[in-house]
Amino acid sequence: MWTMKSTPRRARPVLAPDESQRPARKRLYLLTVALPVLLFAGVAIAQYGQHPLLDAAANKTVQKYQYSSCEQLWQQRGQPKSQREQEAVNFLRSDPQMRAMFIDKVAAPIANKLFECGMIP
């Protein structure tokens, strides 16, 4: 019959990565890491920069609660609101989307302060 002479195969040498491919791989890696971060940051900036008056009102409200003592908050609780505050509340009642954005910005800091002061259980 036929007999074949088997010759051992030579092991292929392990090649080091080509030096010219390293910068391209590094750029690809940086792009895959940086792109989602930049997209997230862009969405966050766009979301919070669209309504400067709403942002200012929310920041003022949060600061009012953060810099007031518990005693001051208890005293202010029963006082009537100013004309400007009443207009802002009426506006927020008429626009559900703006109201949701306002509440999203102020809810946590105000709730924390009211909890610290014993105004909510």
mmCIF file of N, CA and C in Angstrom:
data_model
loop_
_atom_site.group_PDB
_atom_site.id
_atom_site.type_symbol
_atom_site.label_atom_id
_atom_site.label_comp_id
_atom_site.label_asym_id
_atom_site.label_seq_id
_atom_site.Cartn_x
_atom_site.Cartn_y
_atom_site.Cartn_z
ATOM 1 N N MET A 1 0.801 -1.184 0.000
ATOM 2 C CA MET A 1 0.000 0.000 0.000
ATOM 3 C C MET A 1 0.840 1.241 0.000
ATOM 4 N N TRP A 2 0.136 2.247 0.133
ATOM 5 C CA TRP A 2 0.853 3.517 0.075
ATOM 6 C C TRP A 2 1.379 3.902 1.436
ATOM 7 N N THR A 3 2.511 4.275 1.465
ATOM 8 C CA THR A 3 3.075 4.755 2.718
ATOM 9 C C THR A 3 3.497 6.203 2.545
ATOM 10 N N MET A 4 3.091 6.940 3.505
ATOM 11 C CA MET A 4 3.455 8.369 3.445
ATOM 12 C C MET A 4 4.434 8.649 4.553
ATOM 13 N N LYS A 5 5.319 9.372 4.200
ATOM 14 C CA LYS A 5 6.295 9.779 5.163
ATOM 15 C C LYS A 5 5.770 11.020 5.874
ATOM 16 N N SER A 6 5.610 10.922 7.136
ATOM 17 C CA SER A 6 5.106 12.097 7.845
ATOM 18 C C SER A 6 6.281 12.932 8.317
ATOM 19 N N THR A 7 6.154 14.169 8.038
ATOM 20 C CA THR A 7 7.202 15.089 8.476
ATOM 21 C C THR A 7 6.619 15.968 9.574
ATOM 22 N N PRO A 8 7.343 16.179 10.585
ATOM 23 C CA PRO A 8 6.817 17.033 11.660
ATOM 24 C C PRO A 8 6.621 18.455 11.156
ATOM 25 N N ARG A 9 5.521 19.018 11.587
ATOM 26 C CA ARG A 9 5.240 20.393 11.188
ATOM 27 C C ARG A 9 6.025 21.344 12.074
ATOM 28 N N ARG A 10 6.440 22.342 11.464
ATOM 29 C CA ARG A 10 7.175 23.342 12.218
ATOM 30 C C ARG A 10 6.192 24.271 12.918
ATOM 31 N N ALA A 11 6.523 24.623 14.109
ATOM 32 C CA ALA A 11 5.686 25.572 14.849
ATOM 33 C C ALA A 11 5.851 26.951 14.238
ATOM 34 N N ARG A 12 4.733 27.598 14.104
ATOM 35 C CA ARG A 12 4.793 28.942 13.545
ATOM 36 C C ARG A 12 5.330 29.907 14.595
ATOM 37 N N PRO A 13 6.185 30.772 14.184
ATOM 38 C CA PRO A 13 6.726 31.716 15.160
ATOM 39 C C PRO A 13 5.630 32.699 15.614
ATOM 40 N N VAL A 14 5.679 33.025 16.878
ATOM 41 C CA VAL A 14 4.738 33.998 17.421
ATOM 42 C C VAL A 14 5.282 35.372 17.080
ATOM 43 N N LEU A 15 4.458 36.108 16.366
ATOM 44 C CA LEU A 15 4.898 37.421 15.932
ATOM 45 C C LEU A 15 4.466 38.477 16.944
ATOM 46 N N ALA A 16 5.329 39.366 17.216
ATOM 47 C CA ALA A 16 4.982 40.491 18.082
ATOM 48 C C ALA A 16 4.055 41.416 17.301
ATOM 49 N N PRO A 17 3.137 42.075 17.991
ATOM 50 C CA PRO A 17 2.256 42.980 17.258
ATOM 51 C C PRO A 17 3.077 44.022 16.520
ATOM 52 N N ASP A 18 2.649 44.289 15.359
ATOM 53 C CA ASP A 18 3.342 45.255 14.535
ATOM 54 C C ASP A 18 3.302 46.617 15.221
ATOM 55 N N GLU A 19 4.402 47.262 15.248
ATOM 56 C CA GLU A 19 4.486 48.562 15.921
ATOM 57 C C GLU A 19 3.547 49.591 15.283
ATOM 58 N N SER A 20 3.260 49.449 14.010
ATOM 59 C CA SER A 20 2.382 50.410 13.355
ATOM 60 C C SER A 20 0.916 50.196 13.729
ATOM 61 N N GLN A 21 0.557 49.019 14.257
ATOM 62 C CA GLN A 21 -0.822 48.738 14.631
ATOM 63 C C GLN A 21 -1.146 49.239 16.038
ATOM 64 N N ARG A 22 -0.170 49.446 16.865
ATOM 65 C CA ARG A 22 -0.421 49.862 18.236
ATOM 66 C C ARG A 22 -1.138 51.209 18.335
ATOM 67 N N PRO A 23 -0.691 52.248 17.647
ATOM 68 C CA PRO A 23 -1.420 53.520 17.749
ATOM 69 C C PRO A 23 -2.860 53.417 17.235
ATOM 70 N N ALA A 24 -3.070 52.616 16.206
ATOM 71 C CA ALA A 24 -4.427 52.466 15.679
ATOM 72 C C ALA A 24 -5.316 51.765 16.690
ATOM 73 N N ARG A 25 -4.806 50.759 17.346
ATOM 74 C CA ARG A 25 -5.577 50.059 18.376
ATOM 75 C C ARG A 25 -5.862 50.969 19.557
ATOM 76 N N LYS A 26 -4.885 51.756 19.925
ATOM 77 C CA LYS A 26 -5.067 52.675 21.038
ATOM 78 C C LYS A 26 -6.146 53.704 20.708
ATOM 79 N N ARG A 27 -6.120 54.231 19.494
ATOM 80 C CA ARG A 27 -7.141 55.194 19.069
ATOM 81 C C ARG A 27 -8.521 54.554 19.061
ATOM 82 N N LEU A 28 -8.605 53.326 18.595
ATOM 83 C CA LEU A 28 -9.882 52.622 18.568
ATOM 84 C C LEU A 28 -10.403 52.401 19.983
ATOM 85 N N TYR A 29 -9.518 52.011 20.880
ATOM 86 C CA TYR A 29 -9.915 51.819 22.279
ATOM 87 C C TYR A 29 -10.394 53.136 22.893
ATOM 88 N N LEU A 30 -9.644 54.202 22.688
ATOM 89 C CA LEU A 30 -10.047 55.504 23.242
ATOM 90 C C LEU A 30 -11.379 55.960 22.661
ATOM 91 N N LEU A 31 -11.598 55.698 21.396
ATOM 92 C CA LEU A 31 -12.860 56.079 20.774
ATOM 93 C C LEU A 31 -14.025 55.304 21.363
ATOM 94 N N THR A 32 -13.832 54.007 21.587
ATOM 95 C CA THR A 32 -14.927 53.206 22.144
ATOM 96 C C THR A 32 -15.207 53.571 23.601
ATOM 97 N N VAL A 33 -14.219 54.083 24.309
ATOM 98 C CA VAL A 33 -14.433 54.502 25.695
ATOM 99 C C VAL A 33 -14.993 55.920 25.749
ATOM 100 N N ALA A 34 -14.444 56.811 24.944
ATOM 101 C CA ALA A 34 -14.801 58.222 25.018
ATOM 102 C C ALA A 34 -16.161 58.533 24.400
ATOM 103 N N LEU A 35 -16.554 57.828 23.391
ATOM 104 C CA LEU A 35 -17.803 58.136 22.705
ATOM 105 C C LEU A 35 -19.023 58.039 23.618
ATOM 106 N N PRO A 36 -19.206 56.946 24.360
ATOM 107 C CA PRO A 36 -20.373 56.901 25.254
ATOM 108 C C PRO A 36 -20.332 57.978 26.345
ATOM 109 N N VAL A 37 -19.145 58.283 26.841
ATOM 110 C CA VAL A 37 -19.023 59.317 27.875
ATOM 111 C C VAL A 37 -19.432 60.674 27.303
ATOM 112 N N LEU A 38 -18.962 60.988 26.122
ATOM 113 C CA LEU A 38 -19.304 62.267 25.503
ATOM 114 C C LEU A 38 -20.791 62.352 25.172
ATOM 115 N N LEU A 39 -21.376 61.262 24.707
ATOM 116 C CA LEU A 39 -22.804 61.260 24.413
ATOM 117 C C LEU A 39 -23.627 61.483 25.679
ATOM 118 N N PHE A 40 -23.253 60.812 26.759
ATOM 119 C CA PHE A 40 -23.964 60.977 28.021
ATOM 120 C C PHE A 40 -23.846 62.412 28.529
ATOM 121 N N ALA A 41 -22.652 62.970 28.450
ATOM 122 C CA ALA A 41 -22.444 64.346 28.905
ATOM 123 C C ALA A 41 -23.238 65.322 28.046
ATOM 124 N N GLY A 42 -23.292 65.092 26.757
ATOM 125 C CA GLY A 42 -24.044 65.972 25.871
ATOM 126 C C GLY A 42 -25.537 65.960 26.177
ATOM 127 N N VAL A 43 -26.066 64.782 26.439
ATOM 128 C CA VAL A 43 -27.486 64.674 26.788
ATOM 129 C C VAL A 43 -27.765 65.368 28.113
ATOM 130 N N ALA A 44 -26.870 65.189 29.074
ATOM 131 C CA ALA A 44 -27.064 65.814 30.385
ATOM 132 C C ALA A 44 -27.015 67.327 30.275
ATOM 133 N N ILE A 45 -26.083 67.854 29.496
ATOM 134 C CA ILE A 45 -25.987 69.303 29.335
ATOM 135 C C ILE A 45 -27.203 69.833 28.600
ATOM 136 N N ALA A 46 -27.630 69.143 27.576
ATOM 137 C CA ALA A 46 -28.800 69.593 26.820
ATOM 138 C C ALA A 46 -30.055 69.578 27.681
ATOM 139 N N GLN A 47 -30.163 68.585 28.531
ATOM 140 C CA GLN A 47 -31.357 68.470 29.362
ATOM 141 C C GLN A 47 -31.430 69.592 30.389
ATOM 142 N N TYR A 48 -30.300 69.959 30.984
ATOM 143 C CA TYR A 48 -30.321 70.950 32.049
ATOM 144 C C TYR A 48 -30.129 72.369 31.552
ATOM 145 N N GLY A 49 -29.791 72.563 30.309
ATOM 146 C CA GLY A 49 -29.573 73.903 29.806
ATOM 147 C C GLY A 49 -30.733 74.466 29.020
ATOM 148 N N GLN A 50 -31.804 73.722 28.858
ATOM 149 C CA GLN A 50 -32.899 74.165 28.004
ATOM 150 C C GLN A 50 -33.803 75.187 28.675
ATOM 151 N N HIS A 51 -33.927 75.146 29.966
ATOM 152 C CA HIS A 51 -34.876 76.005 30.673
ATOM 153 C C HIS A 51 -34.155 76.783 31.769
ATOM 154 N N PRO A 52 -33.485 77.874 31.406
ATOM 155 C CA PRO A 52 -32.697 78.592 32.407
ATOM 156 C C PRO A 52 -33.548 79.206 33.522
ATOM 157 N N LEU A 53 -34.766 79.643 33.216
ATOM 158 C CA LEU A 53 -35.611 80.207 34.268
ATOM 159 C C LEU A 53 -36.047 79.136 35.254
ATOM 160 N N LEU A 54 -36.389 77.971 34.744
ATOM 161 C CA LEU A 54 -36.768 76.861 35.613
ATOM 162 C C LEU A 54 -35.580 76.446 36.476
ATOM 163 N N ASP A 55 -34.390 76.378 35.868
ATOM 164 C CA ASP A 55 -33.191 76.023 36.624
ATOM 165 C C ASP A 55 -32.921 77.044 37.726
ATOM 166 N N ALA A 56 -33.073 78.319 37.398
ATOM 167 C CA ALA A 56 -32.828 79.360 38.402
ATOM 168 C C ALA A 56 -33.829 79.261 39.547
ATOM 169 N N ALA A 57 -35.092 79.031 39.224
ATOM 170 C CA ALA A 57 -36.113 78.908 40.269
ATOM 171 C C ALA A 57 -35.859 77.678 41.138
ATOM 172 N N ALA A 58 -35.480 76.583 40.519
ATOM 173 C CA ALA A 58 -35.197 75.366 41.280
ATOM 174 C C ALA A 58 -33.986 75.572 42.183
ATOM 175 N N ASN A 59 -32.938 76.200 41.648
ATOM 176 C CA ASN A 59 -31.745 76.444 42.454
ATOM 177 C C ASN A 59 -32.047 77.374 43.623
ATOM 178 N N LYS A 60 -32.866 78.392 43.374
ATOM 179 C CA LYS A 60 -33.232 79.318 44.450
ATOM 180 C C LYS A 60 -34.036 78.599 45.533
ATOM 181 N N THR A 61 -34.926 77.732 45.118
ATOM 182 C CA THR A 61 -35.745 76.981 46.073
ATOM 183 C C THR A 61 -34.884 76.035 46.903
ATOM 184 N N VAL A 62 -33.976 75.343 46.251
ATOM 185 C CA VAL A 62 -33.098 74.413 46.972
ATOM 186 C C VAL A 62 -32.225 75.182 47.955
ATOM 187 N N GLN A 63 -31.663 76.316 47.520
ATOM 188 C CA GLN A 63 -30.825 77.109 48.403
ATOM 189 C C GLN A 63 -31.614 77.634 49.601
ATOM 190 N N LYS A 64 -32.867 78.000 49.364
ATOM 191 C CA LYS A 64 -33.708 78.480 50.462
ATOM 192 C C LYS A 64 -33.799 77.425 51.552
ATOM 193 N N TYR A 65 -33.990 76.189 51.169
ATOM 194 C CA TYR A 65 -34.109 75.114 52.152
ATOM 195 C C TYR A 65 -32.759 74.723 52.746
ATOM 196 N N GLN A 66 -31.708 74.733 51.941
ATOM 197 C CA GLN A 66 -30.404 74.313 52.433
ATOM 198 C C GLN A 66 -29.817 75.309 53.429
ATOM 199 N N TYR A 67 -30.039 76.605 53.202
ATOM 200 C CA TYR A 67 -29.421 77.617 54.055
ATOM 201 C C TYR A 67 -30.329 78.100 55.177
ATOM 202 N N SER A 68 -31.539 77.598 55.242
ATOM 203 C CA SER A 68 -32.450 77.967 56.327
ATOM 204 C C SER A 68 -32.299 76.994 57.480
ATOM 205 N N SER A 69 -32.451 77.523 58.685
ATOM 206 C CA SER A 69 -32.438 76.640 59.851
ATOM 207 C C SER A 69 -33.823 76.005 59.976
ATOM 208 N N CYS A 70 -33.908 74.987 60.795
ATOM 209 C CA CYS A 70 -35.187 74.313 61.001
ATOM 210 C C CYS A 70 -36.203 75.276 61.618
ATOM 211 N N GLU A 71 -35.744 76.134 62.502
ATOM 212 C CA GLU A 71 -36.643 77.110 63.128
ATOM 213 C C GLU A 71 -37.222 78.062 62.088
ATOM 214 N N GLN A 72 -36.370 78.516 61.173
ATOM 215 C CA GLN A 72 -36.845 79.412 60.111
ATOM 216 C C GLN A 72 -37.872 78.707 59.224
ATOM 217 N N LEU A 73 -37.636 77.464 58.925
ATOM 218 C CA LEU A 73 -38.583 76.723 58.084
ATOM 219 C C LEU A 73 -39.920 76.541 58.794
ATOM 220 N N TRP A 74 -39.883 76.269 60.099
ATOM 221 C CA TRP A 74 -41.131 76.134 60.855
ATOM 222 C C TRP A 74 -41.896 77.458 60.846
ATOM 223 N N GLN A 75 -41.194 78.580 60.957
ATOM 224 C CA GLN A 75 -41.852 79.883 60.961
ATOM 225 C C GLN A 75 -42.420 80.219 59.583
ATOM 226 N N GLN A 76 -41.690 79.893 58.531
ATOM 227 C CA GLN A 76 -42.134 80.207 57.168
ATOM 228 C C GLN A 76 -43.274 79.307 56.708
ATOM 229 N N ARG A 77 -43.461 78.199 57.377
ATOM 230 C CA ARG A 77 -44.461 77.216 56.949
ATOM 231 C C ARG A 77 -45.869 77.801 56.933
ATOM 232 N N GLY A 78 -46.213 78.615 57.890
ATOM 233 C CA GLY A 78 -47.571 79.136 57.969
ATOM 234 C C GLY A 78 -47.764 80.474 57.273
ATOM 235 N N GLN A 79 -46.687 81.100 56.813
ATOM 236 C CA GLN A 79 -46.799 82.424 56.196
ATOM 237 C C GLN A 79 -47.314 82.322 54.764
ATOM 238 N N PRO A 80 -48.064 83.350 54.313
ATOM 239 C CA PRO A 80 -48.536 83.333 52.924
ATOM 240 C C PRO A 80 -47.373 83.549 51.952
ATOM 241 N N LYS A 81 -47.540 83.009 50.741
ATOM 242 C CA LYS A 81 -46.507 83.119 49.714
ATOM 243 C C LYS A 81 -46.570 84.498 49.056
ATOM 244 N N SER A 82 -45.426 84.932 48.532
ATOM 245 C CA SER A 82 -45.380 86.205 47.817
ATOM 246 C C SER A 82 -46.100 86.059 46.472
ATOM 247 N N GLN A 83 -46.355 87.190 45.845
ATOM 248 C CA GLN A 83 -47.037 87.199 44.541
ATOM 249 C C GLN A 83 -46.217 86.423 43.510
ATOM 250 N N ARG A 84 -44.919 86.621 43.539
ATOM 251 C CA ARG A 84 -44.044 85.940 42.576
ATOM 252 C C ARG A 84 -44.073 84.419 42.784
ATOM 253 N N GLU A 85 -44.042 83.990 44.030
ATOM 254 C CA GLU A 85 -44.099 82.551 44.309
ATOM 255 C C GLU A 85 -45.439 81.969 43.882
ATOM 256 N N GLN A 86 -46.523 82.699 44.083
ATOM 257 C CA GLN A 86 -47.849 82.223 43.670
ATOM 258 C C GLN A 86 -47.929 82.079 42.157
ATOM 259 N N GLU A 87 -47.334 83.040 41.423
ATOM 260 C CA GLU A 87 -47.322 82.948 39.955
ATOM 261 C C GLU A 87 -46.530 81.721 39.500
ATOM 262 N N ALA A 88 -45.415 81.466 40.160
ATOM 263 C CA ALA A 88 -44.596 80.300 39.794
ATOM 264 C C ALA A 88 -45.362 79.001 40.056
ATOM 265 N N VAL A 89 -46.044 78.931 41.187
ATOM 266 C CA VAL A 89 -46.824 77.728 41.512
ATOM 267 C C VAL A 89 -47.946 77.536 40.500
ATOM 268 N N ASN A 90 -48.640 78.617 40.132
ATOM 269 C CA ASN A 90 -49.717 78.520 39.137
ATOM 270 C C ASN A 90 -49.180 78.067 37.786
ATOM 271 N N PHE A 91 -47.995 78.574 37.415
ATOM 272 C CA PHE A 91 -47.387 78.155 36.156
ATOM 273 C C PHE A 91 -47.068 76.661 36.187
ATOM 274 N N LEU A 92 -46.502 76.198 37.300
ATOM 275 C CA LEU A 92 -46.153 74.777 37.404
ATOM 276 C C LEU A 92 -47.399 73.899 37.415
ATOM 277 N N ARG A 93 -48.486 74.408 37.969
ATOM 278 C CA ARG A 93 -49.732 73.635 37.936
ATOM 279 C C ARG A 93 -50.282 73.522 36.522
ATOM 280 N N SER A 94 -50.043 74.528 35.703
ATOM 281 C CA SER A 94 -50.598 74.525 34.347
ATOM 282 C C SER A 94 -49.735 73.747 33.349
ATOM 283 N N ASP A 95 -48.484 73.489 33.677
ATOM 284 C CA ASP A 95 -47.583 72.808 32.742
ATOM 285 C C ASP A 95 -47.000 71.554 33.414
ATOM 286 N N PRO A 96 -47.582 70.376 33.149
ATOM 287 C CA PRO A 96 -47.133 69.151 33.819
ATOM 288 C C PRO A 96 -45.679 68.781 33.525
ATOM 289 N N GLN A 97 -45.216 69.060 32.312
ATOM 290 C CA GLN A 97 -43.840 68.703 31.965
ATOM 291 C C GLN A 97 -42.848 69.553 32.764
ATOM 292 N N MET A 98 -43.102 70.852 32.851
ATOM 293 C CA MET A 98 -42.230 71.735 33.630
ATOM 294 C C MET A 98 -42.310 71.389 35.113
ATOM 295 N N ARG A 99 -43.496 71.060 35.577
ATOM 296 C CA ARG A 99 -43.667 70.691 36.977
ATOM 297 C C ARG A 99 -42.828 69.464 37.310
ATOM 298 N N ALA A 100 -42.840 68.469 36.412
ATOM 299 C CA ALA A 100 -42.064 67.249 36.635
ATOM 300 C C ALA A 100 -40.566 67.566 36.663
ATOM 301 N N MET A 101 -40.118 68.427 35.766
ATOM 302 C CA MET A 101 -38.705 68.797 35.751
ATOM 303 C C MET A 101 -38.325 69.545 37.028
ATOM 304 N N PHE A 102 -39.186 70.444 37.481
ATOM 305 C CA PHE A 102 -38.926 71.209 38.702
ATOM 306 C C PHE A 102 -38.857 70.270 39.904
ATOM 307 N N ILE A 103 -39.809 69.386 40.006
ATOM 308 C CA ILE A 103 -39.845 68.463 41.145
ATOM 309 C C ILE A 103 -38.640 67.530 41.126
ATOM 310 N N ASP A 104 -38.223 67.088 39.943
ATOM 311 C CA ASP A 104 -37.046 66.230 39.850
ATOM 312 C C ASP A 104 -35.801 66.920 40.409
ATOM 313 N N LYS A 105 -35.727 68.237 40.237
ATOM 314 C CA LYS A 105 -34.547 68.969 40.691
ATOM 315 C C LYS A 105 -34.577 69.293 42.180
ATOM 316 N N VAL A 106 -35.762 69.535 42.728
ATOM 317 C CA VAL A 106 -35.829 70.022 44.108
ATOM 318 C C VAL A 106 -36.256 68.972 45.126
ATOM 319 N N ALA A 107 -36.817 67.881 44.696
ATOM 320 C CA ALA A 107 -37.438 66.935 45.626
ATOM 321 C C ALA A 107 -36.453 66.371 46.651
ATOM 322 N N ALA A 108 -35.338 65.859 46.211
ATOM 323 C CA ALA A 108 -34.409 65.200 47.138
ATOM 324 C C ALA A 108 -33.834 66.160 48.176
ATOM 325 N N PRO A 109 -33.302 67.324 47.774
ATOM 326 C CA PRO A 109 -32.745 68.218 48.798
ATOM 327 C C PRO A 109 -33.793 68.732 49.784
ATOM 328 N N ILE A 110 -34.984 69.037 49.290
ATOM 329 C CA ILE A 110 -36.032 69.545 50.181
ATOM 330 C C ILE A 110 -36.508 68.442 51.117
ATOM 331 N N ALA A 111 -36.711 67.254 50.595
ATOM 332 C CA ALA A 111 -37.172 66.146 51.440
ATOM 333 C C ALA A 111 -36.145 65.834 52.526
ATOM 334 N N ASN A 112 -34.862 65.883 52.195
ATOM 335 C CA ASN A 112 -33.828 65.632 53.194
ATOM 336 C C ASN A 112 -33.872 66.676 54.308
ATOM 337 N N LYS A 113 -34.029 67.942 53.936
ATOM 338 C CA LYS A 113 -34.060 69.009 54.934
ATOM 339 C C LYS A 113 -35.306 68.879 55.809
ATOM 340 N N LEU A 114 -36.457 68.619 55.200
ATOM 341 C CA LEU A 114 -37.677 68.479 55.973
ATOM 342 C C LEU A 114 -37.605 67.272 56.914
ATOM 343 N N PHE A 115 -36.955 66.224 56.483
ATOM 344 C CA PHE A 115 -36.779 65.048 57.334
ATOM 345 C C PHE A 115 -35.873 65.378 58.513
ATOM 346 N N GLU A 116 -34.774 66.102 58.237
ATOM 347 C CA GLU A 116 -33.852 66.496 59.308
ATOM 348 C C GLU A 116 -34.546 67.368 60.339
ATOM 349 N N CYS A 117 -35.464 68.209 59.890
ATOM 350 C CA CYS A 117 -36.144 69.144 60.781
ATOM 351 C C CYS A 117 -37.368 68.515 61.466
ATOM 352 N N GLY A 118 -37.698 67.298 61.128
ATOM 353 C CA GLY A 118 -38.839 66.634 61.738
ATOM 354 C C GLY A 118 -40.162 67.110 61.178
ATOM 355 N N MET A 119 -40.157 67.681 59.990
ATOM 356 C CA MET A 119 -41.381 68.185 59.375
ATOM 357 C C MET A 119 -42.113 67.101 58.594
ATOM 358 N N ILE A 120 -41.403 66.033 58.251
ATOM 359 C CA ILE A 120 -42.016 64.855 57.651
ATOM 360 C C ILE A 120 -41.524 63.646 58.431
ATOM 361 N N PRO A 121 -42.341 62.588 58.496
ATOM 362 C CA PRO A 121 -41.928 61.440 59.324
ATOM 363 C C PRO A 121 -40.734 60.713 58.801
#
